[in-house]
């Protein structure tokens, strides 16, 4: 499983590749952590639970990333690990462990305003799963 | 739907390009740019986005792009589109996440020579009194829910009523700093996100910038705006913060379903929309205007704290004589009346990364500026300059009273960081006489001046094309970034 950022003039495109849909969500968690604290380490001292439903895997992914971004803005929660209890293309039940943003070890990064639906895709390919998402910075 | 390969662009004149109507487009595209700025657009998807907008139902006139156009999501950034009130649609993606992101300019009574010995002190004071950076919040102003609803309903009026500014300020804000809003259309989560962010800068390209007037192109208009050669200014760029992002997210969900229900085919899901006559559109307008009011209040509070900073470093009299020049939105959708093919029509104008630029005599302008036209504020990058313009008859006739909004990025953030990696950007700018105070080094690296187009070239195009008229140029000396 892996993710990379692709060039976009004003915003950010992230491409995630994984063997399974679960990999895509694990990497999406890592992407958000990366965008909030860069290389900084994140401890798993607090947790948030989430139950999400959507009509398609791309809608499920956007809802998930939005949740992570909102928790950061509301409680400065930085995600570290995703524990999936249930995952289907249209439903997810999971716990996300992490910690509040800590000035002493985390360097502030530019704000991610939102996850967009522009060119959004989550697809199963011959090589596994691939997701593309544009984030508004 | 049109594919990229079918896009046909032809030159109309030195500053205008036409994107031909093909496939299921409902109109053509019109791009304002010179040859050099057009070359900058190669390799990204912004012209495709001009084409995509032209597919939306009820679009009136062309799908327009300003010379600072760049690749966004849904609409291009720098896009303008108007929609018929009966046949047209409203699209949250045509406004953006940062609803009523905008700029305001303050003129001070001090000169650059008077400022220089106290510049460091002023930069430090502003950095400490106006919170900046990702998720920045005010510990001294957490609003109760009823108070937040009053912000959403009254905008800058709320701030002035609370003592954060003057009645005169309200005369110098687009729409008087208050749009017709319905706070009940804003979700609880959006309100929660907005409770302690009024009066904060945020991150990315937002800023508080101290500068001075270094060139005056029209002395009469500049004098009316309180700007003279060497006078010090404070430029503020921010929007509706987390509350606005959440309103956009909430209504994108609504509009994805609405578009399907009303049978609207979309070339990009981010352009999801609903007919202006629908209940979904009315709810979005109520919520969007509430978020816009939040942004007006946010910039009003930031002005208050900028004045307090001037009072601390100079004098109370300096603060009291610091006037608001103007405040404009550059991410918004508004009902306006325009003359189309000789007839007055009410249309919903979406400006995403574009500024209203109403001409002299327009009845919506306060009498203070009615004879010179609406002041238009165009920030550049943090190393070069910004411009003050006024609106024109040309803009009213050709672009639904709109012009550009800034320099426009030419380099991706990743590319900018790569270019900045081995350099000390703060030191470089300091050598050029510009102090930077920033919450994040990464923001500074991503915002290096060369990451942006030269705003002077953008302004040259709008001035030469007659959709904006230059008044003055400002140079930065201290910039507070997120």
mmCIF file of C-alpha atoms in Angstrom, chain B residues 96-404:
data_model
loop_
_atom_site.group_PDB
_atom_site.id
_atom_site.type_symbol
_atom_site.label_atom_id
_atom_site.label_comp_id
_atom_site.label_asym_id
_atom_site.label_seq_id
_atom_site.Cartn_x
_atom_site.Cartn_y
_atom_site.Cartn_z
ATOM 1 C CA UNK B 96 -15.966 27.383 -3.133
ATOM 2 C CA UNK B 97 -15.312 26.147 0.386
ATOM 3 C CA UNK B 98 -14.114 29.473 1.699
ATOM 4 C CA UNK B 99 -17.388 31.325 1.229
ATOM 5 C CA UNK B 100 -16.810 35.091 0.985
ATOM 6 C CA UNK B 101 -13.098 34.720 1.076
ATOM 7 C CA UNK B 102 -12.179 38.314 0.400
ATOM 8 C CA UNK B 103 -9.896 41.237 1.036
ATOM 9 C CA UNK B 104 -10.065 44.584 2.755
ATOM 10 C CA UNK B 105 -7.726 47.535 2.809
ATOM 11 C CA UNK B 106 -7.173 50.073 5.572
ATOM 12 C CA UNK B 107 -5.490 53.437 5.009
ATOM 13 C CA UNK B 108 -3.492 54.871 7.913
ATOM 14 C CA UNK B 109 -2.392 58.468 8.580
ATOM 15 C CA UNK B 110 1.279 57.468 8.922
ATOM 16 C CA UNK B 111 3.960 57.472 6.242
ATOM 17 C CA UNK B 112 6.441 54.743 5.408
ATOM 18 C CA UNK B 113 9.272 56.885 6.844
ATOM 19 C CA UNK B 114 7.408 57.179 10.152
ATOM 20 C CA UNK B 115 6.720 53.445 10.136
ATOM 21 C CA UNK B 116 10.233 52.120 9.488
ATOM 22 C CA UNK B 117 11.691 52.624 13.008
ATOM 23 C CA UNK B 118 8.662 50.855 14.536
ATOM 24 C CA UNK B 119 8.030 48.265 11.830
ATOM 25 C CA UNK B 120 9.351 45.315 13.822
ATOM 26 C CA UNK B 121 7.275 46.292 16.811
ATOM 27 C CA UNK B 122 4.135 46.583 14.646
ATOM 28 C CA UNK B 123 4.780 43.232 12.919
ATOM 29 C CA UNK B 124 5.245 41.491 16.289
ATOM 30 C CA UNK B 125 2.163 43.158 17.756
ATOM 31 C CA UNK B 126 -0.065 42.171 14.824
ATOM 32 C CA UNK B 127 1.293 38.620 14.886
ATOM 33 C CA UNK B 128 0.419 38.279 18.564
ATOM 34 C CA UNK B 129 -3.004 39.987 18.433
ATOM 35 C CA UNK B 130 -4.417 38.379 15.280
ATOM 36 C CA UNK B 131 -4.222 34.566 15.532
ATOM 37 C CA UNK B 132 -2.929 32.905 12.368
ATOM 38 C CA UNK B 133 -2.235 29.384 11.229
ATOM 39 C CA UNK B 134 -4.188 26.216 10.728
ATOM 40 C CA UNK B 135 -7.147 25.907 13.076
ATOM 41 C CA UNK B 136 -6.300 29.254 14.684
ATOM 42 C CA UNK B 137 -8.871 30.419 17.200
ATOM 43 C CA UNK B 138 -9.489 33.266 19.617
ATOM 44 C CA UNK B 139 -9.456 32.305 23.274
ATOM 45 C CA UNK B 140 -10.860 35.774 24.080
ATOM 46 C CA UNK B 141 -13.921 35.502 21.844
ATOM 47 C CA UNK B 142 -15.759 32.194 21.947
ATOM 48 C CA UNK B 143 -19.294 32.975 20.887
ATOM 49 C CA UNK B 144 -22.400 31.527 22.495
ATOM 50 C CA UNK B 145 -24.805 29.912 20.034
ATOM 51 C CA UNK B 146 -27.302 32.834 20.098
ATOM 52 C CA UNK B 147 -24.452 35.317 19.625
ATOM 53 C CA UNK B 148 -23.077 33.284 16.701
ATOM 54 C CA UNK B 149 -26.535 33.336 15.115
ATOM 55 C CA UNK B 150 -26.469 37.116 15.372
ATOM 56 C CA UNK B 151 -23.076 37.130 13.574
ATOM 57 C CA UNK B 152 -24.564 34.946 10.827
ATOM 58 C CA UNK B 153 -27.559 37.220 10.501
ATOM 59 C CA UNK B 154 -25.892 40.621 10.739
ATOM 60 C CA UNK B 155 -22.304 40.193 9.553
ATOM 61 C CA UNK B 156 -20.092 43.252 9.939
ATOM 62 C CA UNK B 157 -23.029 45.127 11.488
ATOM 63 C CA UNK B 158 -22.808 42.765 14.463
ATOM 64 C CA UNK B 159 -19.120 43.572 14.896
ATOM 65 C CA UNK B 160 -19.694 47.322 14.726
ATOM 66 C CA UNK B 161 -22.601 47.078 17.201
ATOM 67 C CA UNK B 162 -20.204 45.258 19.578
ATOM 68 C CA UNK B 163 -17.696 48.127 19.306
ATOM 69 C CA UNK B 164 -15.337 46.500 16.788
ATOM 70 C CA UNK B 165 -15.391 49.336 14.252
ATOM 71 C CA UNK B 166 -17.396 52.338 13.116
ATOM 72 C CA UNK B 167 -20.565 53.031 11.163
ATOM 73 C CA UNK B 168 -18.311 54.518 8.493
ATOM 74 C CA UNK B 169 -16.696 51.091 8.037
ATOM 75 C CA UNK B 170 -20.047 49.626 6.985
ATOM 76 C CA UNK B 171 -20.324 52.148 4.141
ATOM 77 C CA UNK B 172 -17.096 50.753 2.695
ATOM 78 C CA UNK B 173 -17.984 47.054 2.556
ATOM 79 C CA UNK B 174 -19.574 45.235 -0.358
ATOM 80 C CA UNK B 175 -23.302 44.961 0.419
ATOM 81 C CA UNK B 176 -22.716 46.937 3.619
ATOM 82 C CA UNK B 177 -21.157 43.822 5.136
ATOM 83 C CA UNK B 178 -24.519 42.086 5.512
ATOM 84 C CA UNK B 179 -26.350 39.743 3.137
ATOM 85 C CA UNK B 180 -29.860 38.370 3.526
ATOM 86 C CA UNK B 181 -29.093 35.210 5.511
ATOM 87 C CA UNK B 182 -30.908 32.404 7.270
ATOM 88 C CA UNK B 183 -28.846 31.032 10.193
ATOM 89 C CA UNK B 184 -31.323 28.141 10.514
ATOM 90 C CA UNK B 185 -29.989 26.786 7.206
ATOM 91 C CA UNK B 186 -26.496 26.413 8.738
ATOM 92 C CA UNK B 187 -25.812 23.007 10.344
ATOM 93 C CA UNK B 188 -24.876 22.537 13.985
ATOM 94 C CA UNK B 189 -21.499 21.184 12.976
ATOM 95 C CA UNK B 190 -20.773 24.302 10.891
ATOM 96 C CA UNK B 191 -21.757 26.491 13.838
ATOM 97 C CA UNK B 192 -19.545 24.456 16.147
ATOM 98 C CA UNK B 193 -16.624 24.955 13.758
ATOM 99 C CA UNK B 194 -17.282 28.704 13.708
ATOM 100 C CA UNK B 195 -17.606 29.409 17.414
ATOM 101 C CA UNK B 196 -14.092 30.654 18.131
ATOM 102 C CA UNK B 197 -12.630 31.548 14.750
ATOM 103 C CA UNK B 198 -14.047 35.051 14.219
ATOM 104 C CA UNK B 199 -11.088 37.437 14.058
ATOM 105 C CA UNK B 200 -8.487 34.906 12.851
ATOM 106 C CA UNK B 201 -6.385 34.813 9.668
ATOM 107 C CA UNK B 202 -6.288 31.095 8.887
ATOM 108 C CA UNK B 203 -3.606 29.599 6.691
ATOM 109 C CA UNK B 204 -2.451 29.187 3.082
ATOM 110 C CA UNK B 205 -2.623 32.378 1.041
ATOM 111 C CA UNK B 206 -4.410 34.362 3.758
ATOM 112 C CA UNK B 207 -2.543 37.228 5.393
ATOM 113 C CA UNK B 208 -2.419 40.530 7.189
ATOM 114 C CA UNK B 209 0.005 42.755 5.310
ATOM 115 C CA UNK B 210 1.421 46.149 6.226
ATOM 116 C CA UNK B 211 2.484 48.082 3.139
ATOM 117 C CA UNK B 212 2.668 51.532 1.602
ATOM 118 C CA UNK B 213 1.536 53.301 -1.530
ATOM 119 C CA UNK B 214 4.517 53.314 -3.870
ATOM 120 C CA UNK B 215 2.845 54.463 -7.072
ATOM 121 C CA UNK B 216 -0.283 56.471 -7.754
ATOM 122 C CA UNK B 217 -1.808 56.219 -11.236
ATOM 123 C CA UNK B 218 -4.872 58.423 -10.656
ATOM 124 C CA UNK B 219 -4.369 61.090 -8.016
ATOM 125 C CA UNK B 220 -8.036 62.141 -7.803
ATOM 126 C CA UNK B 221 -9.337 58.602 -7.205
ATOM 127 C CA UNK B 222 -6.472 57.738 -4.850
ATOM 128 C CA UNK B 223 -7.182 60.833 -2.743
ATOM 129 C CA UNK B 224 -10.830 59.863 -2.469
ATOM 130 C CA UNK B 225 -9.723 56.461 -1.190
ATOM 131 C CA UNK B 226 -7.394 58.034 1.386
ATOM 132 C CA UNK B 227 -4.283 56.817 -0.429
ATOM 133 C CA UNK B 228 -1.297 59.063 -1.158
ATOM 134 C CA UNK B 229 2.291 58.418 -2.173
ATOM 135 C CA UNK B 230 4.149 56.895 0.805
ATOM 136 C CA UNK B 231 1.093 56.413 3.024
ATOM 137 C CA UNK B 232 0.954 53.190 5.034
ATOM 138 C CA UNK B 233 -1.804 50.628 4.448
ATOM 139 C CA UNK B 234 -2.986 47.400 6.070
ATOM 140 C CA UNK B 235 -4.260 44.688 3.711
ATOM 141 C CA UNK B 236 -6.318 41.793 5.113
ATOM 142 C CA UNK B 237 -7.158 38.542 3.303
ATOM 143 C CA UNK B 238 -9.382 35.943 4.964
ATOM 144 C CA UNK B 239 -12.819 34.350 4.734
ATOM 145 C CA UNK B 240 -15.422 32.334 6.589
ATOM 146 C CA UNK B 241 -12.968 29.810 8.072
ATOM 147 C CA UNK B 242 -14.180 26.363 9.170
ATOM 148 C CA UNK B 243 -17.813 27.463 9.268
ATOM 149 C CA UNK B 244 -17.764 28.259 5.547
ATOM 150 C CA UNK B 245 -15.986 25.007 4.643
ATOM 151 C CA UNK B 246 -18.622 23.031 6.513
ATOM 152 C CA UNK B 247 -21.533 24.915 4.866
ATOM 153 C CA UNK B 248 -20.016 24.107 1.473
ATOM 154 C CA UNK B 249 -19.531 20.431 2.372
ATOM 155 C CA UNK B 250 -23.087 20.147 3.716
ATOM 156 C CA UNK B 251 -24.660 21.663 0.618
ATOM 157 C CA UNK B 252 -22.468 19.773 -1.847
ATOM 158 C CA UNK B 253 -24.056 16.642 -0.374
ATOM 159 C CA UNK B 254 -27.496 18.193 -0.835
ATOM 160 C CA UNK B 255 -26.723 19.295 -4.394
ATOM 161 C CA UNK B 256 -25.314 15.938 -5.539
ATOM 162 C CA UNK B 257 -28.714 14.457 -4.795
ATOM 163 C CA UNK B 258 -30.615 17.489 -6.082
ATOM 164 C CA UNK B 259 -28.791 17.431 -9.427
ATOM 165 C CA UNK B 260 -29.782 13.787 -9.890
ATOM 166 C CA UNK B 261 -33.365 14.504 -8.847
ATOM 167 C CA UNK B 262 -33.729 17.441 -11.270
ATOM 168 C CA UNK B 263 -32.042 15.523 -14.099
ATOM 169 C CA UNK B 264 -29.026 17.823 -14.389
ATOM 170 C CA UNK B 265 -26.101 16.159 -16.180
ATOM 171 C CA UNK B 266 -22.754 17.156 -14.720
ATOM 172 C CA UNK B 267 -19.346 17.090 -16.435
ATOM 173 C CA UNK B 268 -17.747 17.204 -12.958
ATOM 174 C CA UNK B 269 -19.494 16.101 -9.756
ATOM 175 C CA UNK B 270 -18.007 19.084 -7.934
ATOM 176 C CA UNK B 271 -20.278 21.280 -10.121
ATOM 177 C CA UNK B 272 -23.370 19.758 -8.520
ATOM 178 C CA UNK B 273 -26.167 22.285 -8.372
ATOM 179 C CA UNK B 274 -29.906 22.843 -8.098
ATOM 180 C CA UNK B 275 -32.374 25.071 -9.961
ATOM 181 C CA UNK B 276 -32.486 28.545 -8.431
ATOM 182 C CA UNK B 277 -36.222 28.135 -7.906
ATOM 183 C CA UNK B 278 -35.793 24.921 -5.858
ATOM 184 C CA UNK B 279 -35.971 24.583 -2.067
ATOM 185 C CA UNK B 280 -32.394 23.255 -2.055
ATOM 186 C CA UNK B 281 -31.152 26.428 -3.767
ATOM 187 C CA UNK B 282 -33.050 28.664 -1.353
ATOM 188 C CA UNK B 283 -31.585 26.831 1.646
ATOM 189 C CA UNK B 284 -28.078 27.053 0.215
ATOM 190 C CA UNK B 285 -28.472 30.783 -0.443
ATOM 191 C CA UNK B 286 -29.622 31.305 3.156
ATOM 192 C CA UNK B 287 -26.655 29.328 4.500
ATOM 193 C CA UNK B 288 -24.114 30.747 2.042
ATOM 194 C CA UNK B 289 -25.148 34.302 2.921
ATOM 195 C CA UNK B 290 -24.856 33.422 6.621
ATOM 196 C CA UNK B 291 -21.304 32.169 6.029
ATOM 197 C CA UNK B 292 -20.600 35.315 3.974
ATOM 198 C CA UNK B 293 -21.759 37.420 6.916
ATOM 199 C CA UNK B 294 -19.429 35.446 9.180
ATOM 200 C CA UNK B 295 -16.564 36.331 6.818
ATOM 201 C CA UNK B 296 -17.517 40.030 6.806
ATOM 202 C CA UNK B 297 -17.531 39.944 10.629
ATOM 203 C CA UNK B 298 -14.211 38.082 10.637
ATOM 204 C CA UNK B 299 -12.471 40.737 8.528
ATOM 205 C CA UNK B 300 -14.147 43.481 10.580
ATOM 206 C CA UNK B 301 -12.686 42.016 13.764
ATOM 207 C CA UNK B 302 -9.283 41.621 12.178
ATOM 208 C CA UNK B 303 -9.439 45.327 11.276
ATOM 209 C CA UNK B 304 -10.280 46.124 14.878
ATOM 210 C CA UNK B 305 -7.237 44.225 16.119
ATOM 211 C CA UNK B 306 -5.073 45.863 13.437
ATOM 212 C CA UNK B 307 -6.248 49.254 14.721
ATOM 213 C CA UNK B 308 -5.489 48.173 18.290
ATOM 214 C CA UNK B 309 -1.992 47.198 17.122
ATOM 215 C CA UNK B 310 -1.516 50.651 15.574
ATOM 216 C CA UNK B 311 -2.773 52.236 18.805
ATOM 217 C CA UNK B 312 -0.240 50.244 20.842
ATOM 218 C CA UNK B 313 2.730 50.974 18.587
ATOM 219 C CA UNK B 314 1.834 54.542 17.505
ATOM 220 C CA UNK B 315 -1.117 56.228 19.211
ATOM 221 C CA UNK B 316 -4.835 56.005 19.734
ATOM 222 C CA UNK B 317 -5.219 58.916 17.317
ATOM 223 C CA UNK B 318 -3.385 56.913 14.626
ATOM 224 C CA UNK B 319 -5.835 54.052 15.133
ATOM 225 C CA UNK B 320 -8.855 56.367 15.085
ATOM 226 C CA UNK B 321 -7.674 57.946 11.816
ATOM 227 C CA UNK B 322 -7.174 54.537 10.180
ATOM 228 C CA UNK B 323 -10.048 54.208 7.722
ATOM 229 C CA UNK B 324 -11.469 51.300 5.823
ATOM 230 C CA UNK B 325 -10.858 51.851 2.091
ATOM 231 C CA UNK B 326 -13.020 48.930 1.006
ATOM 232 C CA UNK B 327 -13.869 45.270 1.616
ATOM 233 C CA UNK B 328 -14.714 42.936 -1.275
ATOM 234 C CA UNK B 329 -15.740 39.311 -1.544
ATOM 235 C CA UNK B 330 -14.062 37.140 -4.162
ATOM 236 C CA UNK B 331 -15.853 33.801 -3.542
ATOM 237 C CA UNK B 332 -19.592 34.401 -3.680
ATOM 238 C CA UNK B 333 -22.846 33.990 -5.628
ATOM 239 C CA UNK B 334 -25.279 36.918 -5.661
ATOM 240 C CA UNK B 335 -28.466 37.981 -7.336
ATOM 241 C CA UNK B 336 -27.786 41.107 -9.389
ATOM 242 C CA UNK B 337 -29.510 42.984 -12.182
ATOM 243 C CA UNK B 338 -27.572 43.271 -15.422
ATOM 244 C CA UNK B 339 -28.383 44.542 -18.905
ATOM 245 C CA UNK B 340 -28.303 41.591 -21.285
ATOM 246 C CA UNK B 341 -29.022 42.107 -24.975
ATOM 247 C CA UNK B 342 -30.567 45.492 -24.141
ATOM 248 C CA UNK B 343 -32.876 44.175 -21.426
ATOM 249 C CA UNK B 344 -32.531 44.273 -17.646
ATOM 250 C CA UNK B 345 -32.404 40.761 -16.223
ATOM 251 C CA UNK B 346 -31.986 39.424 -12.715
ATOM 252 C CA UNK B 347 -29.247 36.808 -12.680
ATOM 253 C CA UNK B 348 -27.310 34.900 -10.060
ATOM 254 C CA UNK B 349 -23.644 35.788 -10.597
ATOM 255 C CA UNK B 350 -21.097 33.265 -9.319
ATOM 256 C CA UNK B 351 -17.659 34.732 -8.695
ATOM 257 C CA UNK B 352 -15.086 32.140 -7.697
ATOM 258 C CA UNK B 353 -11.775 33.880 -7.369
ATOM 259 C CA UNK B 354 -13.160 36.990 -9.041
ATOM 260 C CA UNK B 355 -14.040 40.424 -7.687
ATOM 261 C CA UNK B 356 -17.130 42.532 -8.179
ATOM 262 C CA UNK B 357 -16.135 45.706 -10.065
ATOM 263 C CA UNK B 358 -19.226 47.886 -10.380
ATOM 264 C CA UNK B 359 -18.907 51.068 -12.478
ATOM 265 C CA UNK B 360 -19.305 54.716 -11.493
ATOM 266 C CA UNK B 361 -22.945 55.563 -10.887
ATOM 267 C CA UNK B 362 -24.073 52.065 -9.922
ATOM 268 C CA UNK B 363 -26.939 52.388 -7.415
ATOM 269 C CA UNK B 364 -25.578 49.620 -5.147
ATOM 270 C CA UNK B 365 -22.460 51.660 -4.362
ATOM 271 C CA UNK B 366 -22.452 53.910 -1.327
ATOM 272 C CA UNK B 367 -22.545 57.592 -2.316
ATOM 273 C CA UNK B 368 -19.014 57.943 -0.900
ATOM 274 C CA UNK B 369 -17.639 56.165 -3.997
ATOM 275 C CA UNK B 370 -20.528 56.290 -6.436
ATOM 276 C CA UNK B 371 -18.859 58.846 -8.737
ATOM 277 C CA UNK B 372 -15.499 57.039 -9.001
ATOM 278 C CA UNK B 373 -16.750 53.457 -9.170
ATOM 279 C CA UNK B 374 -16.348 50.590 -6.750
ATOM 280 C CA UNK B 375 -12.877 50.192 -5.243
ATOM 281 C CA UNK B 376 -11.345 46.860 -6.285
ATOM 282 C CA UNK B 377 -8.497 45.328 -4.265
ATOM 283 C CA UNK B 378 -6.057 42.981 -5.977
ATOM 284 C CA UNK B 379 -3.432 41.414 -3.708
ATOM 285 C CA UNK B 380 -0.236 40.075 -5.228
ATOM 286 C CA UNK B 381 2.348 37.773 -3.694
ATOM 287 C CA UNK B 382 4.142 38.604 -0.442
ATOM 288 C CA UNK B 383 7.333 39.814 -2.157
ATOM 289 C CA UNK B 384 6.191 42.197 -4.848
ATOM 290 C CA UNK B 385 3.121 44.440 -4.877
ATOM 291 C CA UNK B 386 -0.657 44.701 -4.770
ATOM 292 C CA UNK B 387 -3.022 46.987 -6.651
ATOM 293 C CA UNK B 388 -6.050 49.145 -6.044
ATOM 294 C CA UNK B 389 -8.396 49.585 -9.002
ATOM 295 C CA UNK B 390 -11.895 50.848 -9.580
ATOM 296 C CA UNK B 391 -14.794 49.190 -11.397
ATOM 297 C CA UNK B 392 -15.699 50.201 -14.938
ATOM 298 C CA UNK B 393 -18.554 50.357 -17.439
ATOM 299 C CA UNK B 394 -16.570 47.830 -19.492
ATOM 300 C CA UNK B 395 -16.750 45.275 -16.683
ATOM 301 C CA UNK B 396 -20.454 45.920 -16.247
ATOM 302 C CA UNK B 397 -21.070 45.385 -19.961
ATOM 303 C CA UNK B 398 -18.817 42.397 -20.524
ATOM 304 C CA UNK B 399 -18.188 40.436 -17.307
ATOM 305 C CA UNK B 400 -21.295 40.985 -15.153
ATOM 306 C CA UNK B 401 -19.374 43.698 -13.310
ATOM 307 C CA UNK B 402 -16.419 41.477 -12.422
ATOM 308 C CA UNK B 403 -12.657 41.544 -12.633
ATOM 309 C CA UNK B 404 -9.639 39.544 -11.418
#
